[in-house]
Amino acid sequence: MNNTTPPTECKAWANLAHHAESWRTVRLRDLFANDVARAVQLVAEAPGVRLDYSRQRLGAITLRMLSHLAVDRGLPEWRDALLSGKKVNSSEDRAAWHTALRAGGSLPPEVHATLERMKRLSERIRQEGKIRRVVNLGTGGSDLGPRLLADALGDATLDVRFAANVDPLDLRRALEGADPASTLFIVASKTFTTQETMANAMAAKAWGGRFFYAVTANKKEAHRFGASEVLPMWDWVGGRFSVWSAVGFAAACALGFQSFEEFLAGGHEMDKHFADAPLEKNVPVLMALCGVWNTNFLGAATHAVLPYGNALRLLPAYLQQLEMESNGKRVDREGRAVGYATAPVLWGAEGTVSQHSFHQLLHQGTQVVPCDFIDFGLDENLSANCRAQADALAFGTDDPSLPPHRQYPGNRPSSLLSLDKVTPRNLGRLIAAYEHKVFTQGVIWNINSFDQWGVELGKEMAKTILSGGK
Ligand code: F6P
């Protein structure tokens, strides 16, 4: 934990930089041809999630060297600190203890009590039938998580909608066909000061909204606003890690509380795996190490996430906040400008739709984009396409008789994450895996993954402009 030297100054980094040189000319096609075991060896399993990273441009030795780097950066100690609720968010002097929200049998009492309230309230809403429309008003971490869960797994019991944009059209759409007498608004805002959310909450009142709940760490403001139920958040839960908290209330309404509990249980399983599995078999750690290798040693500037299934179409948007708000940082924990790349730009879309849009660039563009293909085994067609895209990127074509525009260079890295169906538990496992990946990369890059000071300046400037200043 006390290793404050920049990662670039440690021996493991220098070794990796040297090692990367020898990988410039290695071709994935040859690696697979020369080593039949590769496809089964470069694989790791966590509960419900199989990671196949054999199509990454690395070998077992690379992995060992990357693990040394992680150990050198103090990953095991940082991991213990994160999971035991130590103040790992140094610039805000706080813990980032989202894992305590899904800790199964050892939930903190206030978390347990809040879950009991969420259960009681969501079950009443779903059973009584008086409320037919639920509208979540929140943005960023107070929107993307419950929106993703509701979109992926919501049932037909309630019509659960979301409005995040300050553009009035967003709320108007969320209220199409709704009746104030049967509409519940959930104002979700950790601070209860976010301008967009507050503007939408006021607009909901002006529309005639009668029923308002709040989810916030700012109880006083929520009561002043007139919320009849105020579900708590805590300062030790960051917005983009808050889907596991009462911020997930809209999701509990959309899915049913039992499914929401399954989601928490999946997250907890991944926490245990992250805590216990050796680094070289640890799925989130391996995801992080592949990312560091691609970003810092092979020069990738972006990273694409491609979930194969319509249910997960919102996953890339969710991961954009998780990864880029966490690790889009230019100074390290000591406040020094970093001399190495941190988070790549994350983007993506649902496969197979993405194939008919931007995969052209993935296969033949001038930029190499490492990809995460996510296969939920939903149907043969989806799985075949998912696997085919990963193989085409890795192996390309080897037919010199084809004209140049029909050539596929291949050698483009990807990982294949396989899960068995889209279930609440699997979604919990998957999201928690990405959270721990982000944390692991933050540790290696010596940055604080839990603050987001970069968003403040623009907010202040907008306020000034709105109040008539320059
Ligand atoms: O502006 C960024 C941000 O602070 C995110 O980190 C957060 O998830 C979002 O705004 C919403 O914040 P709040 O829940 O306080 O309204």
XYZ file of C-alpha atoms and ligand atoms in Angstrom:
486
model
C 0.000 0.000 0.000
C 2.915 2.287 0.555
C 4.381 1.946 -2.901
C 4.064 5.555 -4.001
C 6.627 5.450 -6.781
C 5.118 5.766 -10.266
C 4.501 2.315 -11.796
C 6.781 3.198 -14.696
C 9.692 3.282 -12.270
C 9.302 -0.252 -11.012
C 11.287 -3.099 -12.423
C 8.237 -5.107 -13.437
C 7.128 -2.247 -15.716
C 10.530 -2.029 -17.394
C 10.533 -5.802 -17.880
C 7.095 -5.653 -19.471
C 8.129 -2.823 -21.798
C 11.070 -4.930 -22.941
C 8.875 -8.025 -23.233
C 6.345 -6.085 -25.362
C 9.038 -5.524 -27.996
C 9.236 -9.252 -28.605
C 5.450 -9.392 -29.112
C 5.310 -6.876 -31.960
C 5.694 -9.527 -34.650
C 3.942 -12.447 -32.957
C 0.737 -13.531 -34.666
C -2.237 -15.014 -32.827
C -2.810 -17.362 -35.748
C 0.644 -18.877 -35.220
C 0.265 -19.052 -31.454
C -2.880 -21.138 -31.777
C -1.343 -23.300 -34.500
C 1.778 -23.996 -32.438
C 0.140 -24.532 -29.072
C -3.070 -26.536 -29.047
C -3.378 -26.071 -25.275
C -3.579 -22.282 -25.545
C -7.375 -22.250 -25.941
C -7.863 -24.182 -22.709
C -4.987 -22.750 -20.693
C -5.621 -19.046 -21.078
C -9.003 -19.357 -19.435
C -10.209 -18.574 -15.914
C -13.465 -19.276 -14.130
C -15.297 -17.290 -11.495
C -18.773 -18.240 -10.241
C -20.974 -18.142 -13.347
C -18.401 -16.319 -15.503
C -15.817 -17.873 -17.789
C -13.080 -15.613 -19.114
C -11.260 -16.792 -22.238
C -8.346 -14.447 -22.849
C -6.538 -16.724 -25.309
C -7.167 -14.213 -28.112
C -5.193 -11.531 -26.277
C -1.738 -10.842 -27.668
C 0.102 -12.275 -24.695
C 1.436 -15.515 -23.300
C 1.702 -17.216 -19.919
C 4.998 -15.403 -19.272
C 3.382 -12.038 -19.989
C 0.712 -12.902 -17.481
C 3.248 -13.775 -14.828
C 5.040 -10.491 -15.414
C 1.788 -8.533 -15.212
C 0.948 -10.319 -11.948
C 4.346 -9.308 -10.584
C 3.515 -5.734 -11.492
C 0.197 -5.981 -9.627
C 1.914 -7.402 -6.536
C 4.604 -4.784 -6.743
C 1.916 -2.083 -6.797
C 0.442 -3.615 -3.622
C -2.737 -5.081 -5.115
C -3.289 -7.695 -2.353
C -3.016 -5.021 0.369
C -5.192 -2.537 -1.529
C -7.762 -5.276 -2.135
C -7.919 -6.038 1.595
C -8.283 -2.336 2.350
C -11.136 -1.979 -0.168
C -13.006 -5.041 1.040
C -12.659 -4.171 4.738
C -13.995 -0.630 4.317
C -10.741 1.305 4.803
C -10.570 4.852 3.449
C -9.248 4.055 -0.006
C -10.723 7.273 -1.458
C -7.969 9.584 -0.249
C -9.012 12.880 -1.856
C -12.398 12.663 -0.139
C -11.156 10.828 2.961
C -13.737 8.054 2.557
C -14.113 4.346 2.140
C -15.503 2.901 -1.089
C -17.345 0.076 0.588
C -19.921 -0.909 -2.037
C -19.069 -4.549 -1.331
C -20.684 -4.145 2.121
C -24.019 -3.539 0.360
C -24.027 -7.115 -0.962
C -22.215 -8.863 1.874
C -24.788 -11.630 2.373
C -24.836 -12.742 6.002
C -22.560 -9.962 7.250
C -24.417 -6.843 6.133
C -23.894 -3.720 8.266
C -27.101 -3.174 10.328
C -28.052 0.047 8.490
C -27.746 -1.752 5.144
C -29.856 -4.641 6.385
C -32.526 -2.246 7.670
C -32.590 -0.370 4.347
C -32.961 -3.581 2.365
C -35.886 -4.559 4.602
C -37.549 -1.220 3.825
C -36.876 -1.611 0.115
C -38.446 -5.056 0.241
C -41.537 -3.884 2.104
C -42.086 -0.827 -0.100
C -41.373 -2.475 -3.448
C -43.540 -5.487 -2.650
C -46.400 -3.254 -1.572
C -46.151 -1.207 -4.773
C -46.027 -4.299 -6.963
C -48.861 -6.100 -5.160
C -51.367 -3.319 -4.482
C -51.715 -2.212 -8.089
C -52.419 1.439 -7.180
C -49.139 2.559 -8.708
C -48.808 1.642 -12.351
C -45.930 3.878 -13.464
C -42.652 4.362 -11.564
C -40.359 7.134 -12.811
C -36.789 7.304 -11.561
C -35.387 10.831 -11.640
C -31.613 10.699 -11.326
C -28.503 10.921 -13.431
C -25.073 9.255 -13.673
C -24.780 6.616 -10.967
C -28.288 7.435 -9.751
C -29.712 6.403 -13.110
C -27.515 4.094 -15.183
C -27.501 1.067 -12.854
C -31.234 0.757 -12.121
C -31.939 1.631 -15.771
C -29.693 -1.214 -16.936
C -31.286 -3.727 -14.567
C -34.839 -2.680 -15.398
C -34.143 -2.804 -19.125
C -32.442 -6.183 -18.937
C -34.688 -7.968 -16.489
C -37.833 -5.973 -15.697
C -41.136 -7.880 -15.783
C -44.580 -6.632 -16.820
C -45.912 -5.880 -13.319
C -45.038 -2.174 -13.410
C -44.083 0.334 -16.086
C -40.722 1.592 -14.797
C -39.226 4.555 -16.659
C -36.201 6.792 -16.267
C -35.534 10.472 -16.893
C -31.952 11.672 -16.573
C -31.558 14.543 -18.998
C -32.360 18.130 -18.078
C -33.875 18.334 -21.559
C -37.634 18.351 -20.741
C -38.236 15.883 -23.550
C -36.739 13.112 -21.420
C -39.298 13.525 -18.639
C -42.097 14.115 -21.128
C -41.340 10.776 -22.736
C -41.127 9.023 -19.364
C -44.592 10.372 -18.545
C -46.329 9.547 -21.822
C -49.685 7.982 -20.986
C -49.099 8.290 -17.215
C -51.679 9.494 -14.685
C -50.531 11.491 -11.610
C -52.876 9.371 -9.461
C -50.976 6.182 -10.267
C -47.431 7.469 -10.784
C -44.632 7.248 -8.237
C -41.504 9.352 -8.680
C -38.234 8.222 -7.157
C -35.874 11.168 -6.837
C -32.474 9.459 -6.689
C -29.575 11.740 -5.893
C -26.815 11.119 -3.419
C -26.271 14.861 -2.964
C -29.849 16.004 -3.691
C -28.281 19.035 -5.342
C -27.624 17.751 -8.876
C -29.127 20.415 -11.093
C -30.593 18.107 -13.741
C -32.278 15.839 -11.203
C -33.666 18.686 -9.153
C -35.013 20.379 -12.285
C -36.775 17.146 -13.267
C -38.138 16.680 -9.732
C -39.632 20.198 -9.815
C -41.033 19.543 -13.300
C -42.620 16.322 -12.002
C -44.339 18.318 -9.257
C -45.507 20.884 -11.808
C -46.938 18.022 -13.905
C -49.131 17.160 -10.915
C -46.993 14.436 -9.381
C -48.349 13.388 -5.970
C -46.186 10.510 -4.879
C -42.486 11.097 -4.314
C -39.874 8.889 -2.692
C -36.237 9.939 -2.379
C -32.982 8.029 -2.297
C -30.235 10.220 -0.904
C -27.509 10.902 1.628
C -29.023 14.384 2.094
C -32.132 13.508 4.125
C -32.820 17.078 5.182
C -33.219 18.346 1.608
C -35.292 15.319 0.616
C -37.751 15.948 3.461
C -37.843 19.632 2.600
C -38.665 18.652 -0.991
C -41.615 16.670 0.340
C -40.610 13.038 -0.231
C -42.859 10.712 1.757
C -40.188 8.001 2.020
C -36.484 8.773 2.188
C -34.219 5.790 1.624
C -30.652 6.421 2.751
C -27.325 6.430 0.955
C -24.015 6.692 2.712
C -20.903 8.702 1.970
C -18.925 5.458 1.717
C -20.818 4.475 -1.436
C -19.786 6.244 -4.652
C -22.492 7.143 -7.185
C -21.228 4.800 -9.888
C -21.058 1.940 -7.361
C -24.495 2.627 -5.893
C -26.789 0.321 -7.884
C -26.408 -2.138 -4.983
C -27.820 0.427 -2.536
C -31.284 1.982 -2.339
C -30.420 3.594 -5.681
C -31.469 0.186 -6.978
C -35.005 0.782 -5.674
C -36.422 1.438 -9.157
C -34.808 -1.838 -10.228
C -36.353 -3.647 -7.235
C -39.742 -2.287 -8.400
C -39.093 -3.408 -11.978
C -37.730 -6.898 -11.205
C -39.253 -7.758 -7.847
C -37.262 -7.702 -4.638
C -36.342 -11.376 -4.766
C -34.567 -10.815 -8.078
C -32.836 -7.753 -6.676
C -31.547 -9.952 -3.827
C -30.282 -12.437 -6.417
C -28.425 -9.585 -8.086
C -26.780 -8.709 -4.748
C -25.894 -12.356 -4.175
C -24.166 -12.506 -7.576
C -22.103 -9.442 -6.683
C -21.127 -11.029 -3.382
C -19.976 -14.211 -5.123
C -17.689 -12.154 -7.346
C -16.334 -10.302 -4.284
C -15.367 -13.611 -2.713
C -13.698 -14.738 -5.907
C -11.805 -11.428 -6.173
C -10.699 -11.769 -2.542
C -9.638 -15.422 -2.660
C -8.585 -16.528 -6.138
C -4.882 -16.424 -6.955
C -4.097 -13.421 -9.166
C -3.371 -15.545 -12.238
C -6.779 -17.254 -11.939
C -8.697 -14.221 -10.755
C -11.212 -13.103 -13.405
C -11.436 -9.369 -12.565
C -7.670 -9.187 -12.046
C -7.040 -10.879 -15.403
C -9.460 -8.488 -17.103
C -7.494 -5.618 -15.559
C -4.102 -7.044 -16.507
C -5.147 -7.608 -20.132
C -6.324 -3.993 -20.181
C -3.061 -2.670 -18.756
C -1.103 -4.744 -21.273
C -3.156 -3.439 -24.201
C -3.189 0.169 -23.008
C 0.291 0.679 -21.633
C 2.402 -1.790 -23.590
C 0.606 -2.344 -26.909
C -0.642 1.240 -27.236
C -4.432 0.773 -27.459
C -6.365 4.000 -26.855
C -9.896 2.625 -26.712
C -11.696 -0.488 -25.552
C -14.963 -1.881 -26.926
C -17.533 -3.849 -24.918
C -19.887 -5.961 -27.016
C -22.610 -7.825 -25.133
C -24.402 -10.295 -27.389
C -28.029 -9.838 -26.434
C -30.607 -7.100 -26.641
C -31.228 -7.317 -22.878
C -27.729 -5.987 -22.210
C -27.851 -3.138 -24.722
C -27.314 -0.591 -21.937
C -24.231 -2.289 -20.504
C -21.695 -0.203 -22.500
C -23.268 3.047 -21.226
C -23.146 1.727 -17.657
C -19.508 0.706 -17.992
C -18.579 4.044 -19.536
C -19.328 5.799 -16.264
C -17.825 3.015 -14.173
C -14.525 2.918 -16.053
C -14.033 6.443 -17.333
C -15.291 8.369 -14.312
C -13.193 6.096 -12.104
C -9.950 5.900 -14.026
C -10.024 8.837 -16.426
C -7.382 10.582 -14.332
C -4.262 12.592 -15.155
C -2.638 12.805 -11.718
C -1.659 10.017 -9.350
C -2.449 9.612 -5.659
C 0.460 11.892 -4.810
C -0.843 14.606 -7.145
C 1.876 14.103 -9.754
C 1.020 14.239 -13.442
C 1.163 10.663 -14.709
C 3.595 9.804 -17.467
C 1.596 6.848 -18.771
C -1.889 6.208 -20.154
C -4.744 5.586 -17.721
C -8.301 4.564 -18.698
C -8.837 4.003 -22.422
C -12.035 5.356 -23.980
C -14.689 2.693 -23.430
C -17.389 2.296 -26.013
C -19.554 -0.413 -27.513
C -23.025 -1.626 -28.354
C -25.076 -4.796 -28.411
C -24.025 -7.482 -30.829
C -25.178 -8.421 -33.445
C -26.418 -4.886 -34.167
C -22.893 -3.483 -33.778
C -21.637 -5.824 -36.524
C -23.606 -3.867 -39.101
C -22.341 -0.563 -37.835
C -18.773 -0.186 -36.546
C -17.218 -3.661 -36.818
C -15.796 -2.612 -40.174
C -13.351 -0.434 -38.218
C -12.650 -3.225 -35.723
C -11.640 -5.578 -38.546
C -9.924 -3.302 -41.040
C -9.484 0.143 -39.445
C -6.123 1.709 -38.691
C -6.732 1.640 -34.926
C -6.528 -1.605 -33.027
C -9.403 -1.790 -30.537
C -9.245 -4.517 -27.865
C -12.739 -5.922 -27.327
C -14.694 -7.716 -24.627
C -17.164 -10.055 -26.297
C -19.834 -11.136 -23.834
C -21.795 -14.249 -24.674
C -24.844 -15.041 -22.541
C -25.602 -18.266 -24.375
C -29.021 -16.876 -25.247
C -29.340 -18.616 -28.563
C -27.182 -20.359 -31.135
C -27.263 -17.477 -33.556
C -25.977 -14.953 -31.045
C -23.276 -17.256 -29.703
C -22.092 -18.206 -33.189
C -21.822 -14.565 -34.206
C -20.073 -13.599 -30.996
C -17.468 -16.343 -31.385
C -17.092 -15.674 -35.140
C -16.324 -11.996 -34.563
C -13.685 -12.791 -31.937
C -12.081 -15.395 -34.233
C -12.177 -13.146 -37.298
C -10.461 -10.363 -35.357
C -7.831 -12.712 -33.969
C -7.021 -14.784 -37.032
C -8.063 -12.700 -40.041
C -7.497 -14.281 -43.425
C -4.426 -15.844 -44.892
C -5.291 -15.830 -48.575
C -2.887 -13.756 -50.703
C -5.089 -14.281 -53.764
C -7.681 -11.898 -52.299
C -7.552 -8.226 -53.309
C -6.291 -5.817 -50.598
C -9.766 -4.629 -49.613
C -10.774 -8.238 -48.911
C -7.794 -8.879 -46.633
C -8.265 -9.102 -42.867
C -5.006 -8.566 -41.018
C -6.211 -10.265 -37.826
C -4.056 -10.170 -34.704
C -6.618 -7.920 -33.050
C -7.006 -8.798 -29.368
C -10.194 -9.650 -27.526
C -11.483 -11.508 -24.499
C -14.560 -13.680 -24.473
C -16.692 -13.607 -21.336
C -19.257 -16.394 -21.226
C -22.238 -16.536 -18.906
C -25.194 -18.862 -18.881
C -28.255 -16.638 -19.567
C -29.185 -13.145 -18.471
C -30.250 -13.593 -14.856
C -30.122 -11.165 -11.908
C -27.368 -13.241 -10.331
C -25.272 -13.270 -13.504
C -25.672 -9.545 -13.947
C -24.503 -9.053 -10.358
C -21.483 -11.226 -11.015
C -20.629 -9.426 -14.230
C -20.954 -5.887 -12.886
C -18.948 -6.718 -9.768
C -16.231 -8.222 -12.001
C -15.952 -4.951 -13.928
C -15.890 -2.970 -10.661
C -12.938 -4.985 -9.398
C -11.233 -4.731 -12.768
C -11.462 -0.935 -12.520
C -10.125 -0.944 -8.976
C -7.219 -3.217 -9.914
C -6.230 -0.943 -12.782
C -6.450 2.094 -10.498
C -4.052 0.392 -8.093
C -1.585 -0.406 -10.887
C -1.803 3.156 -12.232
C -1.525 4.588 -8.685
C -4.661 6.674 -9.118
C -7.705 7.164 -6.918
C -10.554 5.389 -8.731
C -13.192 6.744 -6.360
C -13.294 10.502 -6.849
C -14.468 12.464 -9.920
C -13.236 16.027 -9.562
C -13.102 16.392 -13.332
C -16.872 16.895 -13.528
C -16.980 19.927 -11.219
C -15.623 22.786 -13.334
C -18.240 22.460 -16.072
C -21.032 22.295 -13.455
C -19.806 25.539 -11.875
C -19.485 27.255 -15.240
C -23.003 26.221 -16.266
C -24.319 27.671 -12.987
C -22.551 30.957 -13.662
C -23.864 31.110 -17.216
C -27.398 30.323 -16.019
C -27.270 33.079 -13.429
C -26.346 35.588 -16.130
C -22.588 35.654 -15.515
C -19.948 35.172 -18.177
O -21.488 14.712 -12.085
C -21.037 13.436 -11.783
C -21.803 12.822 -10.645
O -21.418 13.369 -9.453
C -21.627 11.309 -10.627
O -20.484 10.908 -10.007
C -22.891 10.876 -9.947
O -23.160 9.512 -10.145
C -23.899 11.788 -10.609
O -23.203 13.007 -10.787
C -25.166 12.008 -9.845
O -24.927 12.544 -8.572
P -26.064 12.573 -7.483
O -26.458 11.183 -7.161
O -25.494 13.283 -6.292
O -27.241 13.332 -8.054
